PDB file of C-alpha atoms in Angstrom:
ATOM      1  CA  GLU A   1     -20.661   7.126  22.014  1.00  0.00           C
ATOM      2  CA  ILE A   2     -18.330   9.907  20.903  1.00  0.00           C
ATOM      3  CA  VAL A   3     -19.533  11.496  17.675  1.00  0.00           C
ATOM      4  CA  MET A   4     -16.855  12.710  15.274  1.00  0.00           C
ATOM      5  CA  THR A   5     -17.846  15.470  12.881  1.00  0.00           C
ATOM      6  CA  GLN A   6     -15.685  16.445   9.927  1.00  0.00           C
ATOM      7  CA  SER A   7     -15.934  19.610   7.904  1.00  0.00           C
ATOM      8  CA  PRO A   8     -16.335  20.361   5.166  1.00  0.00           C
ATOM      9  CA  ALA A   9     -17.794  17.283   3.513  1.00  0.00           C
ATOM     10  CA  THR A  10     -16.145  18.183   0.212  1.00  0.00           C
ATOM     11  CA  LEU A  11     -13.354  20.585  -0.576  1.00  0.00           C
ATOM     12  CA  SER A  12     -12.400  21.641  -4.105  1.00  0.00           C
ATOM     13  CA  VAL A  13      -8.820  22.805  -4.269  1.00  0.00           C
ATOM     14  CA  SER A  14      -6.045  23.296  -6.786  1.00  0.00           C
ATOM     15  CA  PRO A  15      -2.688  21.517  -6.733  1.00  0.00           C
ATOM     16  CA  GLY A  16      -0.131  23.522  -4.817  1.00  0.00           C
ATOM     17  CA  GLU A  17      -2.683  25.054  -2.458  1.00  0.00           C
ATOM     18  CA  ARG A  18      -2.590  24.739   1.290  1.00  0.00           C
ATOM     19  CA  VAL A  19      -5.632  23.015   2.771  1.00  0.00           C
ATOM     20  CA  THR A  20      -6.931  22.475   6.279  1.00  0.00           C
ATOM     21  CA  LEU A  21      -9.440  19.776   7.209  1.00  0.00           C
ATOM     22  CA  SER A  22     -11.339  19.898  10.489  1.00  0.00           C
ATOM     23  CA  CYS A  23     -12.534  17.219  12.876  1.00  0.00           C
ATOM     24  CA  ARG A  24     -14.554  17.835  15.999  1.00  0.00           C
ATOM     25  CA  ALA A  25     -15.328  15.361  18.792  1.00  0.00           C
ATOM     26  CA  SER A  26     -18.537  15.520  20.806  1.00  0.00           C
ATOM     27  CA  GLN A  27     -16.448  15.184  23.986  1.00  0.00           C
ATOM     28  CA  SER A  28     -12.766  15.274  24.771  1.00  0.00           C
ATOM     29  CA  VAL A  29     -10.609  12.536  23.274  1.00  0.00           C
ATOM     30  CA  THR A  30      -7.409  14.158  24.595  1.00  0.00           C
ATOM     31  CA  SER A  31      -4.817  13.400  21.854  1.00  0.00           C
ATOM     32  CA  ASN A  32      -6.216  10.008  20.884  1.00  0.00           C
ATOM     33  CA  LEU A  33      -7.036  11.041  17.342  1.00  0.00           C
ATOM     34  CA  ALA A  34      -5.897   9.515  14.068  1.00  0.00           C
ATOM     35  CA  TRP A  35      -6.272  10.543  10.424  1.00  0.00           C
ATOM     36  CA  TYR A  36      -6.585   8.182   7.466  1.00  0.00           C
ATOM     37  CA  GLN A  37      -6.461   8.714   3.722  1.00  0.00           C
ATOM     38  CA  GLN A  38      -8.473   6.592   1.321  1.00  0.00           C
ATOM     39  CA  LYS A  39      -8.211   6.655  -2.454  1.00  0.00           C
ATOM     40  CA  PRO A  40     -10.852   5.110  -4.731  1.00  0.00           C
ATOM     41  CA  GLY A  41     -10.703   1.330  -4.751  1.00  0.00           C
ATOM     42  CA  GLN A  42      -8.026   1.214  -2.086  1.00  0.00           C
ATOM     43  CA  ALA A  43      -7.873   0.456   1.600  1.00  0.00           C
ATOM     44  CA  PRO A  44      -7.409   3.380   3.975  1.00  0.00           C
ATOM     45  CA  ARG A  45      -3.893   4.370   4.975  1.00  0.00           C
ATOM     46  CA  LEU A  46      -2.836   5.731   8.351  1.00  0.00           C
ATOM     47  CA  LEU A  47      -1.525   9.290   8.066  1.00  0.00           C
ATOM     48  CA  MET A  48      -1.390  10.613  11.610  1.00  0.00           C
ATOM     49  CA  TYR A  49      -1.877   9.388  15.163  1.00  0.00           C
ATOM     50  CA  GLY A  50      -1.674  10.993  18.563  1.00  0.00           C
ATOM     51  CA  ALA A  51      -3.216  13.971  16.752  1.00  0.00           C
ATOM     52  CA  SER A  52       0.141  15.198  15.442  1.00  0.00           C
ATOM     53  CA  THR A  53       2.543  12.287  14.856  1.00  0.00           C
ATOM     54  CA  ARG A  54       3.059  11.319  11.235  1.00  0.00           C
ATOM     55  CA  ALA A  55       2.893   7.618  10.465  1.00  0.00           C
ATOM     56  CA  THR A  56       5.798   5.843   8.801  1.00  0.00           C
ATOM     57  CA  GLY A  57       6.457   7.090   5.294  1.00  0.00           C
ATOM     58  CA  ILE A  58       4.027  10.005   5.392  1.00  0.00           C
ATOM     59  CA  PRO A  59       5.475  13.139   3.755  1.00  0.00           C
ATOM     60  CA  ALA A  60       6.224  16.213   5.833  1.00  0.00           C
ATOM     61  CA  ARG A  61       3.634  18.257   3.925  1.00  0.00           C
ATOM     62  CA  PHE A  62       1.036  16.535   6.141  1.00  0.00           C
ATOM     63  CA  SER A  63       0.679  17.908   9.652  1.00  0.00           C
ATOM     64  CA  GLY A  64      -1.850  17.457  12.403  1.00  0.00           C
ATOM     65  CA  SER A  65      -2.776  19.512  15.406  1.00  0.00           C
ATOM     66  CA  GLY A  66      -5.303  19.843  18.177  1.00  0.00           C
ATOM     67  CA  SER A  67      -6.347  18.175  21.386  1.00  0.00           C
ATOM     68  CA  GLY A  68      -9.514  17.723  23.348  1.00  0.00           C
ATOM     69  CA  THR A  69     -12.347  18.222  20.899  1.00  0.00           C
ATOM     70  CA  GLU A  70     -10.894  20.221  17.993  1.00  0.00           C
ATOM     71  CA  PHE A  71      -8.418  18.833  15.486  1.00  0.00           C
ATOM     72  CA  THR A  72      -7.034  19.794  12.108  1.00  0.00           C
ATOM     73  CA  LEU A  73      -5.127  18.079   9.339  1.00  0.00           C
ATOM     74  CA  THR A  74      -3.148  20.419   7.126  1.00  0.00           C
ATOM     75  CA  ILE A  75      -1.580  19.642   3.771  1.00  0.00           C
ATOM     76  CA  SER A  76       0.895  22.415   3.054  1.00  0.00           C
ATOM     77  CA  SER A  77       1.053  22.097  -0.739  1.00  0.00           C
ATOM     78  CA  LEU A  78      -1.397  19.745  -2.390  1.00  0.00           C
ATOM     79  CA  GLN A  79       0.023  17.172  -4.765  1.00  0.00           C
ATOM     80  CA  SER A  80      -2.054  15.298  -7.322  1.00  0.00           C
ATOM     81  CA  ASP A  81      -1.608  12.159  -5.202  1.00  0.00           C
ATOM     82  CA  ASP A  82      -3.383  13.800  -2.256  1.00  0.00           C
ATOM     83  CA  PHE A  83      -6.839  13.968  -3.800  1.00  0.00           C
ATOM     84  CA  ALA A  84      -8.721  11.410  -1.744  1.00  0.00           C
ATOM     85  CA  VAL A  85     -11.129  11.045   1.157  1.00  0.00           C
ATOM     86  CA  TYR A  86      -9.792  11.772   4.643  1.00  0.00           C
ATOM     87  CA  TYR A  87     -11.224  10.320   7.836  1.00  0.00           C
ATOM     88  CA  CYS A  88     -10.549  11.135  11.447  1.00  0.00           C
ATOM     89  CA  GLN A  89     -10.990   8.515  14.158  1.00  0.00           C
ATOM     90  CA  GLN A  90     -10.976   8.704  17.936  1.00  0.00           C
ATOM     91  CA  TYR A  91      -9.477   5.821  19.894  1.00  0.00           C
ATOM     92  CA  TYR A  92      -9.879   7.350  23.340  1.00  0.00           C
ATOM     93  CA  ASN A  93     -13.119   5.684  24.259  1.00  0.00           C
ATOM     94  CA  TRP A  94     -14.909   2.540  23.160  1.00  0.00           C
ATOM     95  CA  PRO A  95     -16.672   2.362  20.741  1.00  0.00           C
ATOM     96  CA  PHE A  96     -13.984   3.839  18.534  1.00  0.00           C
ATOM     97  CA  THR A  97     -15.633   6.089  16.015  1.00  0.00           C
ATOM     98  CA  PHE A  98     -14.840   7.678  12.670  1.00  0.00           C
ATOM     99  CA  GLY A  99     -15.881  10.952  11.174  1.00  0.00           C
ATOM    100  CA  GLN A 100     -17.935  10.823   8.000  1.00  0.00           C
ATOM    101  CA  GLY A 101     -14.985  11.899   5.857  1.00  0.00           C
ATOM    102  CA  THR A 102     -13.861  14.914   3.855  1.00  0.00           C
ATOM    103  CA  ARG A 103     -13.425  14.469   0.122  1.00  0.00           C
ATOM    104  CA  LEU A 104     -10.665  16.519  -1.511  1.00  0.00           C
ATOM    105  CA  GLU A 105     -11.458  17.209  -5.141  1.00  0.00           C
ATOM    106  CA  ILE A 106      -9.413  18.813  -7.860  1.00  0.00           C
ATOM    107  CA  LYS A 107     -10.685  22.296  -8.639  1.00  0.00           C
TER     108      LYS A 107
ATOM    109  CA  GLU B   1       6.784  -5.685   4.954  1.00  0.00           C
ATOM    110  CA  VAL B   2       3.389  -6.094   6.591  1.00  0.00           C
ATOM    111  CA  HIS B   3       0.897  -8.146   4.607  1.00  0.00           C
ATOM    112  CA  LEU B   4      -2.706  -8.742   5.553  1.00  0.00           C
ATOM    113  CA  VAL B   5      -4.788 -10.875   3.230  1.00  0.00           C
ATOM    114  CA  GLU B   6      -8.478 -11.315   3.891  1.00  0.00           C
ATOM    115  CA  SER B   7     -10.598 -14.148   2.549  1.00  0.00           C
ATOM    116  CA  GLY B   8     -13.967 -15.771   3.094  1.00  0.00           C
ATOM    117  CA  GLY B   9     -16.256 -13.059   1.820  1.00  0.00           C
ATOM    118  CA  GLY B  10     -19.050 -13.672  -0.618  1.00  0.00           C
ATOM    119  CA  LEU B  11     -22.787 -13.747  -1.083  1.00  0.00           C
ATOM    120  CA  VAL B  12     -24.802 -14.895   1.912  1.00  0.00           C
ATOM    121  CA  GLN B  13     -28.532 -14.960   2.534  1.00  0.00           C
ATOM    122  CA  PRO B  14     -30.093 -12.951   5.352  1.00  0.00           C
ATOM    123  CA  GLY B  15     -29.778 -14.931   8.561  1.00  0.00           C
ATOM    124  CA  GLY B  16     -26.828 -16.896   7.223  1.00  0.00           C
ATOM    125  CA  SER B  17     -23.211 -17.149   8.344  1.00  0.00           C
ATOM    126  CA  LEU B  18     -19.686 -16.713   7.031  1.00  0.00           C
ATOM    127  CA  ARG B  19     -16.223 -16.927   8.501  1.00  0.00           C
ATOM    128  CA  LEU B  20     -13.781 -14.276   7.400  1.00  0.00           C
ATOM    129  CA  SER B  21     -10.074 -14.958   7.720  1.00  0.00           C
ATOM    130  CA  CYS B  22      -7.052 -12.709   7.629  1.00  0.00           C
ATOM    131  CA  SER B  23      -3.621 -14.165   7.039  1.00  0.00           C
ATOM    132  CA  ALA B  24      -0.861 -11.961   8.426  1.00  0.00           C
ATOM    133  CA  SER B  25       2.833 -11.827   7.618  1.00  0.00           C
ATOM    134  CA  GLY B  26       5.790  -9.500   7.915  1.00  0.00           C
ATOM    135  CA  PHE B  27       5.446  -8.816  11.643  1.00  0.00           C
ATOM    136  CA  THR B  28       5.164 -10.642  14.966  1.00  0.00           C
ATOM    137  CA  PHE B  29       1.439 -11.283  14.832  1.00  0.00           C
ATOM    138  CA  SER B  30       1.197 -12.425  18.445  1.00  0.00           C
ATOM    139  CA  SER B  31       2.404  -9.021  19.697  1.00  0.00           C
ATOM    140  CA  TYR B  32      -0.333  -6.854  18.206  1.00  0.00           C
ATOM    141  CA  THR B  33      -3.971  -6.044  18.739  1.00  0.00           C
ATOM    142  CA  MET B  34      -5.916  -6.786  15.571  1.00  0.00           C
ATOM    143  CA  HIS B  35      -9.127  -5.254  14.312  1.00  0.00           C
ATOM    144  CA  TRP B  36     -11.940  -5.543  11.806  1.00  0.00           C
ATOM    145  CA  VAL B  37     -13.346  -2.400  10.186  1.00  0.00           C
ATOM    146  CA  ARG B  38     -16.040  -2.362   7.529  1.00  0.00           C
ATOM    147  CA  GLN B  39     -17.199  -0.054   4.789  1.00  0.00           C
ATOM    148  CA  ALA B  40     -20.588  -0.311   3.129  1.00  0.00           C
ATOM    149  CA  PRO B  41     -20.603   0.479  -0.605  1.00  0.00           C
ATOM    150  CA  GLY B  42     -20.145   4.205  -1.103  1.00  0.00           C
ATOM    151  CA  LYS B  43     -20.169   4.881   2.642  1.00  0.00           C
ATOM    152  CA  GLY B  44     -17.691   5.705   5.379  1.00  0.00           C
ATOM    153  CA  LEU B  45     -15.661   3.549   7.737  1.00  0.00           C
ATOM    154  CA  GLU B  46     -17.244   1.676  10.614  1.00  0.00           C
ATOM    155  CA  TYR B  47     -15.303  -0.020  13.395  1.00  0.00           C
ATOM    156  CA  VAL B  48     -16.512  -3.579  13.997  1.00  0.00           C
ATOM    157  CA  SER B  49     -14.340  -5.433  16.493  1.00  0.00           C
ATOM    158  CA  GLY B  50     -10.915  -5.734  18.048  1.00  0.00           C
ATOM    159  CA  ILE B  51      -8.963  -8.419  19.905  1.00  0.00           C
ATOM    160  CA  PRO B  52      -5.853  -7.984  22.050  1.00  0.00           C
ATOM    161  CA  SER B  53      -2.598  -9.731  21.215  1.00  0.00           C
ATOM    162  CA  ASN B  54      -3.180 -12.551  23.707  1.00  0.00           C
ATOM    163  CA  GLY B  55      -6.706 -13.230  22.478  1.00  0.00           C
ATOM    164  CA  GLY B  56      -8.194 -11.847  25.672  1.00  0.00           C
ATOM    165  CA  SER B  57     -11.310  -9.742  26.054  1.00  0.00           C
ATOM    166  CA  ALA B  58     -12.488  -8.657  22.651  1.00  0.00           C
ATOM    167  CA  TYR B  59     -14.621  -5.626  21.935  1.00  0.00           C
ATOM    168  CA  TYR B  60     -17.520  -5.286  19.569  1.00  0.00           C
ATOM    169  CA  ALA B  61     -19.591  -2.509  18.107  1.00  0.00           C
ATOM    170  CA  ASP B  62     -23.157  -2.614  19.396  1.00  0.00           C
ATOM    171  CA  PHE B  63     -24.541  -3.348  15.962  1.00  0.00           C
ATOM    172  CA  VAL B  64     -22.685  -6.695  15.793  1.00  0.00           C
ATOM    173  CA  LYS B  65     -22.716  -7.719  19.428  1.00  0.00           C
ATOM    174  CA  GLY B  66     -24.038 -11.245  19.817  1.00  0.00           C
ATOM    175  CA  ARG B  67     -23.878 -11.886  16.079  1.00  0.00           C
ATOM    176  CA  PHE B  68     -20.171 -11.602  15.228  1.00  0.00           C
ATOM    177  CA  THR B  69     -17.249 -13.255  16.992  1.00  0.00           C
ATOM    178  CA  ILE B  70     -13.626 -12.233  16.577  1.00  0.00           C
ATOM    179  CA  SER B  71     -10.849 -14.689  17.305  1.00  0.00           C
ATOM    180  CA  ARG B  72      -7.230 -15.298  16.482  1.00  0.00           C
ATOM    181  CA  ASP B  73      -4.789 -18.157  16.159  1.00  0.00           C
ATOM    182  CA  ASN B  74      -1.349 -16.827  16.973  1.00  0.00           C
ATOM    183  CA  SER B  75       0.258 -20.140  15.936  1.00  0.00           C
ATOM    184  CA  LYS B  76      -1.156 -19.629  12.434  1.00  0.00           C
ATOM    185  CA  ASN B  77      -0.796 -15.830  12.262  1.00  0.00           C
ATOM    186  CA  THR B  78      -4.464 -15.645  11.401  1.00  0.00           C
ATOM    187  CA  LEU B  79      -7.342 -13.442  12.499  1.00  0.00           C
ATOM    188  CA  TYR B  80     -10.959 -14.492  12.131  1.00  0.00           C
ATOM    189  CA  LEU B  81     -14.394 -12.953  12.160  1.00  0.00           C
ATOM    190  CA  GLN B  82     -17.341 -15.309  12.464  1.00  0.00           C
ATOM    191  CA  VAL B  83     -20.275 -13.467  10.969  1.00  0.00           C
ATOM    192  CA  SER B  84     -23.705 -14.869  11.869  1.00  0.00           C
ATOM    193  CA  SER B  85     -27.367 -13.852  11.673  1.00  0.00           C
ATOM    194  CA  VAL B  86     -26.395 -11.459   8.915  1.00  0.00           C
ATOM    195  CA  ARG B  87     -28.619  -8.627   7.761  1.00  0.00           C
ATOM    196  CA  PRO B  88     -28.666  -6.679   4.490  1.00  0.00           C
ATOM    197  CA  GLU B  89     -27.074  -3.750   6.331  1.00  0.00           C
ATOM    198  CA  ASP B  90     -24.020  -5.944   7.023  1.00  0.00           C
ATOM    199  CA  THR B  91     -23.167  -5.738   3.318  1.00  0.00           C
ATOM    200  CA  ALA B  92     -19.720  -4.169   3.223  1.00  0.00           C
ATOM    201  CA  VAL B  93     -16.051  -4.600   2.539  1.00  0.00           C
ATOM    202  CA  TYR B  94     -14.497  -5.979   5.707  1.00  0.00           C
ATOM    203  CA  TYR B  95     -10.941  -4.893   6.380  1.00  0.00           C
ATOM    204  CA  CYS B  96      -8.459  -6.657   8.610  1.00  0.00           C
ATOM    205  CA  VAL B  97      -6.280  -4.096  10.379  1.00  0.00           C
ATOM    206  CA  LYS B  98      -3.142  -4.293  12.481  1.00  0.00           C
ATOM    207  CA  GLY B  99      -2.856  -2.006  15.488  1.00  0.00           C
ATOM    208  CA  ARG B 100       0.263  -0.307  16.711  1.00  0.00           C
ATOM    209  CA  LEU B 101       2.080  -1.448  19.810  1.00  0.00           C
ATOM    210  CA  VAL B 102       0.634  -0.381  23.159  1.00  0.00           C
ATOM    211  CA  PRO B 103      -0.256   2.364  23.996  1.00  0.00           C
ATOM    212  CA  GLY B 104      -1.294   2.840  20.384  1.00  0.00           C
ATOM    213  CA  ALA B 105      -2.917  -0.570  20.070  1.00  0.00           C
ATOM    214  CA  ASN B 106      -6.113   0.948  18.739  1.00  0.00           C
ATOM    215  CA  VAL B 107      -4.419   3.036  16.088  1.00  0.00           C
ATOM    216  CA  LEU B 108      -5.230   1.304  12.809  1.00  0.00           C
ATOM    217  CA  GLU B 109      -1.743   1.096  11.371  1.00  0.00           C
ATOM    218  CA  TYR B 110      -1.877  -1.333   8.445  1.00  0.00           C
ATOM    219  CA  TRP B 111      -4.923  -2.401   6.461  1.00  0.00           C
ATOM    220  CA  GLY B 112      -5.577  -5.377   4.255  1.00  0.00           C
ATOM    221  CA  GLN B 113      -7.302  -4.952   0.915  1.00  0.00           C
ATOM    222  CA  GLY B 114     -10.605  -6.166   2.285  1.00  0.00           C
ATOM    223  CA  THR B 115     -13.113  -8.891   1.510  1.00  0.00           C
ATOM    224  CA  LEU B 116     -16.628  -8.116   0.321  1.00  0.00           C
ATOM    225  CA  VAL B 117     -19.608  -9.578   2.135  1.00  0.00           C
ATOM    226  CA  THR B 118     -22.915  -9.238   0.323  1.00  0.00           C
ATOM    227  CA  VAL B 119     -26.092 -10.097   2.179  1.00  0.00           C
ATOM    228  CA  SER B 120     -28.954 -10.721  -0.187  1.00  0.00           C
ATOM    229  CA  SER B 121     -31.615 -13.272  -0.955  1.00  0.00           C
TER     230      SER B 121
END
């Protein structure tokens, strides 16, 4: 099983700041990496797939990069709506696995 | 607009069974791989099972293999998850999720709001 590790677990940031979230895979997943955003009481929402392709309706301030085992999700200028938990997921190999999540908190 | 509406959750005793359903609309259901993902209270996401568009070979996480069965009825635009021999650790919100078209079939594109399964005596 491929283990996905996200860092940090929690990030306290101010609106307007640029933030980078990290996701590491225990073995290569090539570009088969997705990011999801989940707000309290809501279902997750797909942000990014193929490591760097934004999903439908996702603002351009979200960008993804990486391949192999190291991936990042960058939010260029945090909006109040972006404070949430972010998960990465590999879909390269069964069983598909998620990271444990990074919580973005308002500083 | 894609709509996924789960139902069938509730309180079940350890060892008991439930059938979860997911009614889909707003897309050609028979063309997409569908998935179930769960989330225990206060915890992260856990992939449970997936089934290809034609209802062929499904895949299951090890922790549900032999206990859960995924199925679909393309004539009714409905996805199912038969949950049996449940354990307290199966307590979670179960989400129905639509995949993208191949080759992104296992990208979890649209999520329902979830149905809560609580396993307790």
